[in-house]
Amino acid sequence: MVDIPQHPAASPIVANQQNITSTFSGFSTAGMVVSQTSIVTGTVVFGTRDASQNVSKADIYAGPFAEVKLQSSSTKMVIGAVCVEGVESSATKYFLDNATKVVTATDASIFIEGGFGKLTLQTADYAGGVTSIGDAGDAADIDADGVVAIIEGVGLLGTSPYIAVDIRPGRALDANLEIITGGTIDIGGLSASFDVKLGTDGDPTDDTAAINPADFLDIAGWDLGLSYAMGDMAVAVAYDSGNDWGMSASMDVAGFGVDATIYNNDADDHKKSGLFYSVAASTSLDGFSLTLGVDQDLQPTINLSKSVGGLSIYAAYDAADEGGKVGATLSF
């Protein structure tokens, strides 16, 4: 028998306007959030004790369940609950007390800013300062295996230098590291950026691959980017150490926002090579958002969406995929 305390702010536990108790076995939780769904089998007994209303072998799912609040605010950031399957629709609610206050987070970012610049700790990959265009501009990226630490400084005359390193737990001090550095220079509407990947381009998860400290001065890859914006027009170019290049342009024409992209793809096994391009035009009509596009194979795409309050309705068709989709999302 496991006692599931009711959340203080929750309504009385009811099912079809009747009291409900749950009896099951084999249920345990070791932390605030269950890493995978726990399923146990039990019997749900209604308050009338009428055997005809018993539900046998109901599936009980636990987790993730938690409420997370900021120390400086009462705003709830995360909320969850336990769900019961195999019973009729009801207003039944189950809540669990947190077993620990320690939270394990994924896809999180922490920012610390000061006179030195900005420190960012994130679990997501980091692409540096160069914006990739197609396959161009992605030679000096970090594929995160742990926490990526990024230090961005404020230089002179519009310069913004940075350095980033992937800090993976358990990594030996002499193991291969993923380090990229670079910066961005802004002069009016003109912006130039570069990324340089230092060290070897080996497997960063191989802790047995010890490297010489001098190897950190080697260049494993680099990216270059250049962009210019003026009024409603913007153009960008990207090039990297893999000889990949790409160009993009956008402008407003007769009420349409037009975006065009062209890039090359080197010949790889089982991959199409050559030039790739796409052109897309988007506009808004009476609250509807419409986007029309075409690629190098003259395959059209159509996207239509409309938002009404928190409800967003969308429809899309892609000739290259030989199909489309229709759906709706509700935000609350």
CSV table of C-alpha atoms in Angstrom, one decimal:
chain,number,residue,atom,x,y,z
A,1,MET,CA,0.0,0.0,0.0
A,2,VAL,CA,1.4,3.4,-1.0
A,3,ASP,CA,0.2,6.7,0.4
A,4,ILE,CA,-0.1,9.4,-2.3
A,5,PRO,CA,-0.6,12.7,-0.5
A,6,GLN,CA,-2.9,15.1,-2.1
A,7,HIS,CA,-1.5,18.4,-3.4
A,8,PRO,CA,-2.5,21.2,-1.0
A,9,ALA,CA,-4.1,23.3,-3.8
A,10,ALA,CA,-5.8,20.5,-5.5
A,11,SER,CA,-9.6,19.8,-5.4
A,12,PRO,CA,-10.9,16.8,-3.5
A,13,ILE,CA,-10.0,13.5,-5.3
A,14,VAL,CA,-13.2,12.4,-7.0
A,15,ALA,CA,-14.1,10.1,-9.8
A,16,ASN,CA,-17.5,10.5,-11.4
A,17,GLN,CA,-18.4,12.5,-8.3
A,18,GLN,CA,-17.4,9.7,-5.9
A,19,ASN,CA,-14.5,9.2,-3.5
A,20,ILE,CA,-11.8,6.9,-4.8
A,21,THR,CA,-8.9,5.0,-3.3
A,22,SER,CA,-6.1,3.1,-5.0
A,23,THR,CA,-4.4,-0.1,-3.9
A,24,PHE,CA,-1.4,-1.4,-5.7
A,25,SER,CA,2.1,-2.8,-5.1
A,26,GLY,CA,5.6,-2.5,-6.4
A,27,PHE,CA,5.5,1.3,-6.6
A,28,SER,CA,8.7,3.3,-5.7
A,29,THR,CA,10.3,6.6,-6.7
A,30,ALA,CA,13.9,7.5,-6.0
A,31,GLY,CA,13.9,11.2,-7.1
A,32,MET,CA,11.9,14.2,-8.1
A,33,VAL,CA,11.5,13.1,-11.7
A,34,VAL,CA,11.2,9.4,-12.9
A,35,SER,CA,13.6,8.8,-15.7
A,36,GLN,CA,11.3,6.4,-17.4
A,37,THR,CA,7.6,5.5,-17.0
A,38,SER,CA,6.8,3.2,-14.1
A,39,ILE,CA,3.8,0.9,-14.7
A,40,VAL,CA,2.2,-1.2,-12.0
A,41,THR,CA,-1.0,-3.2,-11.8
A,42,GLY,CA,-3.6,-2.8,-9.1
A,43,THR,CA,-7.3,-2.3,-8.4
A,44,VAL,CA,-9.3,0.9,-8.3
A,45,VAL,CA,-12.1,0.7,-5.8
A,46,PHE,CA,-15.0,3.3,-5.8
A,47,GLY,CA,-16.5,4.7,-2.7
A,48,THR,CA,-19.7,2.8,-3.0
A,49,ARG,CA,-17.8,-0.5,-2.6
A,50,ASP,CA,-20.0,-1.9,-5.4
A,51,ALA,CA,-18.1,-4.8,-6.9
A,52,SER,CA,-19.6,-4.0,-10.3
A,53,GLN,CA,-17.8,-0.7,-10.3
A,54,ASN,CA,-14.3,-2.1,-9.6
A,55,VAL,CA,-11.7,-1.7,-12.3
A,56,SER,CA,-9.1,-4.5,-12.2
A,57,LYS,CA,-5.6,-4.3,-13.5
A,58,ALA,CA,-5.6,-0.6,-14.1
A,59,ASP,CA,-2.3,0.8,-15.4
A,60,ILE,CA,-0.8,3.4,-13.1
A,61,TYR,CA,1.7,5.7,-14.7
A,62,ALA,CA,4.1,7.8,-12.6
A,63,GLY,CA,6.2,10.7,-13.8
A,64,PRO,CA,7.5,13.0,-14.7
A,65,PHE,CA,5.9,14.8,-11.7
A,66,ALA,CA,7.2,17.9,-10.1
A,67,GLU,CA,6.5,21.5,-9.4
A,68,VAL,CA,9.5,23.9,-9.8
A,69,LYS,CA,9.5,27.5,-8.7
A,70,LEU,CA,12.1,30.3,-8.8
A,71,GLN,CA,13.4,31.3,-5.4
A,72,SER,CA,12.4,34.9,-6.1
A,73,SER,CA,9.0,34.1,-7.5
A,74,SER,CA,6.0,32.0,-6.9
A,75,THR,CA,5.5,31.4,-10.6
A,76,LYS,CA,5.4,27.7,-11.5
A,77,MET,CA,8.0,26.7,-14.1
A,78,VAL,CA,7.2,23.0,-14.4
A,79,ILE,CA,4.2,21.0,-13.3
A,80,GLY,CA,3.3,17.4,-13.7
A,81,ALA,CA,1.0,14.7,-12.2
A,82,VAL,CA,0.4,10.9,-12.0
A,83,CYS,CA,-2.1,9.6,-14.5
A,84,VAL,CA,-4.4,6.6,-14.2
A,85,GLU,CA,-5.4,4.6,-17.3
A,86,GLY,CA,-8.0,2.0,-17.7
A,87,VAL,CA,-10.8,3.8,-15.9
A,88,GLU,CA,-13.8,5.9,-17.1
A,89,SER,CA,-13.3,9.6,-17.7
A,90,SER,CA,-13.4,11.4,-14.4
A,91,ALA,CA,-12.0,14.4,-12.5
A,92,THR,CA,-9.6,12.2,-10.5
A,93,LYS,CA,-6.2,13.8,-9.7
A,94,TYR,CA,-3.1,12.3,-8.1
A,95,PHE,CA,-0.2,14.3,-6.8
A,96,LEU,CA,3.1,13.2,-5.2
A,97,ASP,CA,5.4,15.0,-2.8
A,98,ASN,CA,8.9,15.6,-4.1
A,99,ALA,CA,11.3,13.0,-2.7
A,100,THR,CA,14.3,15.3,-3.3
A,101,LYS,CA,15.0,19.0,-4.1
A,102,VAL,CA,17.8,18.1,-6.5
A,103,VAL,CA,16.8,18.7,-10.1
A,104,THR,CA,18.5,17.2,-13.2
A,105,ALA,CA,17.9,19.4,-16.2
A,106,THR,CA,18.5,18.8,-19.9
A,107,ASP,CA,18.4,21.4,-22.7
A,108,ALA,CA,19.0,24.1,-20.2
A,109,SER,CA,20.9,27.4,-20.5
A,110,ILE,CA,22.3,29.5,-17.7
A,111,PHE,CA,23.5,33.1,-18.4
A,112,ILE,CA,25.8,35.2,-16.2
A,113,GLU,CA,26.5,38.7,-17.3
A,114,GLY,CA,28.9,41.3,-15.8
A,115,GLY,CA,31.6,43.8,-16.7
A,116,PHE,CA,33.8,40.9,-18.1
A,117,GLY,CA,31.1,40.1,-20.7
A,118,LYS,CA,28.8,37.1,-20.7
A,119,LEU,CA,29.2,33.5,-19.5
A,120,THR,CA,26.8,30.9,-20.8
A,121,LEU,CA,26.5,27.3,-19.6
A,122,GLN,CA,24.3,25.1,-21.9
A,123,THR,CA,23.6,21.5,-22.7
A,124,ALA,CA,22.7,22.2,-26.3
A,125,ASP,CA,25.2,22.1,-29.2
A,126,TYR,CA,27.0,25.4,-30.1
A,127,ALA,CA,27.5,26.6,-33.6
A,128,GLY,CA,29.7,29.6,-33.0
A,129,GLY,CA,29.3,33.1,-34.4
A,130,VAL,CA,28.9,32.1,-38.1
A,131,THR,CA,25.4,31.4,-39.2
A,132,SER,CA,25.4,28.3,-41.5
A,133,ILE,CA,23.8,28.4,-44.9
A,134,GLY,CA,22.9,24.9,-46.0
A,135,ASP,CA,26.0,22.7,-45.5
A,136,ALA,CA,28.3,25.8,-45.4
A,137,GLY,CA,29.6,27.3,-42.1
A,138,ASP,CA,29.3,24.2,-39.9
A,139,ALA,CA,32.9,22.9,-39.9
A,140,ALA,CA,33.7,24.5,-36.5
A,141,ASP,CA,30.9,23.5,-34.3
A,142,ILE,CA,30.6,21.8,-30.9
A,143,ASP,CA,28.5,18.7,-30.5
A,144,ALA,CA,27.8,18.8,-26.8
A,145,ASP,CA,28.6,15.7,-24.8
A,146,GLY,CA,28.2,17.6,-21.5
A,147,VAL,CA,27.9,21.2,-20.6
A,148,VAL,CA,29.3,23.8,-23.1
A,149,ALA,CA,30.9,26.8,-21.4
A,150,ILE,CA,30.9,30.0,-23.6
A,151,ILE,CA,32.6,33.2,-22.6
A,152,GLU,CA,31.8,36.2,-24.7
A,153,GLY,CA,33.6,39.5,-24.3
A,154,VAL,CA,33.0,43.0,-25.4
A,155,GLY,CA,35.8,44.4,-27.5
A,156,LEU,CA,36.6,47.6,-29.2
A,157,LEU,CA,35.0,49.1,-32.4
A,158,GLY,CA,32.1,46.6,-32.5
A,159,THR,CA,34.1,43.5,-32.0
A,160,SER,CA,32.7,40.6,-29.9
A,161,PRO,CA,35.2,37.8,-29.3
A,162,TYR,CA,34.3,34.4,-27.7
A,163,ILE,CA,35.7,31.1,-26.7
A,164,ALA,CA,33.7,27.9,-26.0
A,165,VAL,CA,34.7,24.5,-24.6
A,166,ASP,CA,32.7,21.3,-24.1
A,167,ILE,CA,33.0,20.2,-20.5
A,168,ARG,CA,32.0,16.5,-20.3
A,169,PRO,CA,31.8,14.8,-16.9
A,170,GLY,CA,34.6,12.2,-16.3
A,171,ARG,CA,36.8,13.6,-19.1
A,172,ALA,CA,40.5,13.1,-18.4
A,173,LEU,CA,42.6,16.3,-18.3
A,174,ASP,CA,44.8,15.1,-21.2
A,175,ALA,CA,41.9,13.8,-23.3
A,176,ASN,CA,40.8,15.4,-26.6
A,177,LEU,CA,38.8,18.6,-26.0
A,178,GLU,CA,36.3,20.4,-28.2
A,179,ILE,CA,37.3,24.1,-28.2
A,180,ILE,CA,36.2,26.8,-30.7
A,181,THR,CA,37.1,30.4,-30.6
A,182,GLY,CA,36.3,33.4,-32.9
A,183,GLY,CA,34.4,36.6,-33.0
A,184,THR,CA,32.1,39.0,-34.8
A,185,ILE,CA,32.8,42.5,-36.1
A,186,ASP,CA,29.9,44.9,-36.8
A,187,ILE,CA,30.5,48.0,-38.8
A,188,GLY,CA,27.2,49.7,-39.7
A,189,GLY,CA,25.1,47.2,-41.6
A,190,LEU,CA,28.1,45.1,-42.4
A,191,SER,CA,28.9,42.1,-40.1
A,192,ALA,CA,31.9,39.7,-40.4
A,193,SER,CA,32.4,36.6,-38.3
A,194,PHE,CA,34.8,33.7,-38.0
A,195,ASP,CA,35.0,30.5,-36.0
A,196,VAL,CA,38.1,28.4,-35.5
A,197,LYS,CA,38.1,24.9,-34.0
A,198,LEU,CA,41.3,24.1,-32.1
A,199,GLY,CA,42.9,20.8,-31.3
A,200,THR,CA,42.4,17.5,-33.1
A,201,ASP,CA,39.2,16.5,-34.9
A,202,GLY,CA,39.1,13.1,-33.2
A,203,ASP,CA,36.4,11.5,-31.1
A,204,PRO,CA,35.8,13.8,-28.0
A,205,THR,CA,34.2,10.9,-26.1
A,206,ASP,CA,37.3,8.8,-26.3
A,207,ASP,CA,39.0,9.3,-22.9
A,208,THR,CA,41.9,7.1,-23.9
A,209,ALA,CA,43.0,9.3,-26.8
A,210,ALA,CA,45.5,11.5,-24.9
A,211,ILE,CA,46.8,14.4,-26.9
A,212,ASN,CA,49.9,16.6,-26.7
A,213,PRO,CA,49.1,20.1,-25.2
A,214,ALA,CA,50.8,21.6,-28.4
A,215,ASP,CA,47.9,20.0,-30.4
A,216,PHE,CA,45.6,22.6,-29.0
A,217,LEU,CA,47.3,25.2,-31.3
A,218,ASP,CA,46.4,23.1,-34.3
A,219,ILE,CA,43.4,24.2,-36.4
A,220,ALA,CA,40.9,21.3,-37.0
A,221,GLY,CA,38.4,23.5,-38.9
A,222,TRP,CA,37.1,27.0,-39.6
A,223,ASP,CA,34.1,29.0,-40.7
A,224,LEU,CA,33.8,32.4,-42.3
A,225,GLY,CA,30.7,34.5,-42.6
A,226,LEU,CA,29.8,37.9,-44.0
A,227,SER,CA,26.4,39.6,-44.0
A,228,TYR,CA,25.0,43.0,-45.0
A,229,ALA,CA,21.6,44.5,-44.2
A,230,MET,CA,20.1,47.7,-45.5
A,231,GLY,CA,16.4,48.6,-45.1
A,232,ASP,CA,14.3,45.6,-46.2
A,233,MET,CA,17.1,43.8,-47.9
A,234,ALA,CA,19.7,41.5,-46.3
A,235,VAL,CA,22.4,39.2,-47.9
A,236,ALA,CA,24.7,36.7,-46.3
A,237,VAL,CA,27.6,34.5,-47.4
A,238,ALA,CA,29.2,31.5,-45.6
A,239,TYR,CA,32.4,29.5,-46.4
A,240,ASP,CA,34.2,26.8,-44.4
A,241,SER,CA,37.3,24.6,-44.4
A,242,GLY,CA,35.4,21.8,-46.1
A,243,ASN,CA,35.1,24.0,-49.2
A,244,ASP,CA,31.4,24.3,-48.7
A,245,TRP,CA,29.9,27.7,-49.6
A,246,GLY,CA,26.4,29.2,-49.4
A,247,MET,CA,24.6,32.4,-50.1
A,248,SER,CA,21.2,33.8,-48.9
A,249,ALA,CA,19.2,36.9,-49.6
A,250,SER,CA,15.9,38.3,-48.3
A,251,MET,CA,13.8,41.3,-49.2
A,252,ASP,CA,10.3,42.6,-49.3
A,253,VAL,CA,8.6,42.7,-52.7
A,254,ALA,CA,4.9,43.9,-53.2
A,255,GLY,CA,3.9,42.9,-49.7
A,256,PHE,CA,5.7,39.5,-49.8
A,257,GLY,CA,8.8,38.6,-47.8
A,258,VAL,CA,11.0,36.8,-50.3
A,259,ASP,CA,13.9,34.5,-49.1
A,260,ALA,CA,16.3,32.8,-51.4
A,261,THR,CA,19.1,30.4,-50.6
A,262,ILE,CA,21.8,28.6,-52.7
A,263,TYR,CA,24.6,26.4,-51.5
A,264,ASN,CA,26.8,23.6,-52.8
A,265,ASN,CA,27.1,20.0,-51.5
A,266,ASP,CA,30.3,18.0,-52.1
A,267,ALA,CA,30.0,14.5,-53.4
A,268,ASP,CA,29.6,12.0,-50.5
A,269,ASP,CA,28.7,8.3,-50.6
A,270,HIS,CA,25.0,7.8,-51.0
A,271,LYS,CA,24.3,11.6,-51.0
A,272,LYS,CA,23.2,13.9,-53.8
A,273,SER,CA,25.8,16.4,-54.7
A,274,GLY,CA,25.8,19.7,-56.7
A,275,LEU,CA,24.0,23.0,-56.2
A,276,PHE,CA,20.9,23.3,-54.0
A,277,TYR,CA,18.6,26.3,-53.9
A,278,SER,CA,15.2,27.3,-52.6
A,279,VAL,CA,13.0,30.3,-52.9
A,280,ALA,CA,10.2,31.1,-50.5
A,281,ALA,CA,7.6,34.0,-50.4
A,282,SER,CA,5.5,34.7,-47.3
A,283,THR,CA,2.7,37.1,-46.5
A,284,SER,CA,-0.3,37.7,-44.2
A,285,LEU,CA,-3.8,38.0,-45.5
A,286,ASP,CA,-6.8,38.7,-43.1
A,287,GLY,CA,-5.0,37.1,-40.2
A,288,PHE,CA,-3.8,34.1,-42.2
A,289,SER,CA,0.0,33.5,-42.7
A,290,LEU,CA,0.8,32.1,-46.2
A,291,THR,CA,4.1,30.7,-47.3
A,292,LEU,CA,4.9,29.4,-50.8
A,293,GLY,CA,8.2,27.8,-51.8
A,294,VAL,CA,10.0,25.9,-54.5
A,295,ASP,CA,13.4,24.0,-54.6
A,296,GLN,CA,15.9,23.1,-57.2
A,297,ASP,CA,13.8,20.1,-58.3
A,298,LEU,CA,10.8,22.5,-58.8
A,299,GLN,CA,9.0,20.8,-56.0
A,300,PRO,CA,6.5,23.2,-54.4
A,301,THR,CA,5.7,23.7,-50.7
A,302,ILE,CA,2.6,25.4,-49.2
A,303,ASN,CA,2.1,26.4,-45.6
A,304,LEU,CA,-1.0,28.1,-44.2
A,305,SER,CA,-1.7,29.0,-40.6
A,306,LYS,CA,-4.0,31.2,-38.5
A,307,SER,CA,-3.9,32.0,-34.8
A,308,VAL,CA,-7.0,32.8,-32.7
A,309,GLY,CA,-6.0,33.6,-29.1
A,310,GLY,CA,-4.0,30.6,-27.9
A,311,LEU,CA,-5.3,28.3,-30.7
A,312,SER,CA,-3.1,27.9,-33.8
A,313,ILE,CA,-4.5,26.1,-36.8
A,314,TYR,CA,-2.1,25.0,-39.6
A,315,ALA,CA,-2.0,23.2,-42.9
A,316,ALA,CA,1.0,22.3,-45.0
A,317,TYR,CA,1.9,20.4,-48.2
A,318,ASP,CA,5.3,19.3,-49.5
A,319,ALA,CA,5.5,17.8,-53.0
A,320,ALA,CA,9.0,16.4,-52.3
A,321,ASP,CA,7.5,14.4,-49.4
A,322,GLU,CA,4.4,13.5,-51.4
A,323,GLY,CA,2.1,14.5,-48.6
A,324,GLY,CA,1.0,17.2,-46.1
A,325,LYS,CA,-0.4,17.7,-42.7
A,326,VAL,CA,-3.2,19.5,-41.0
A,327,GLY,CA,-3.4,20.2,-37.2
A,328,ALA,CA,-3.9,22.6,-34.4
A,329,THR,CA,-1.9,23.6,-31.3
A,330,LEU,CA,-3.3,25.1,-28.1
A,331,SER,CA,-1.1,27.3,-25.9
A,332,PHE,CA,-2.1,28.0,-22.3
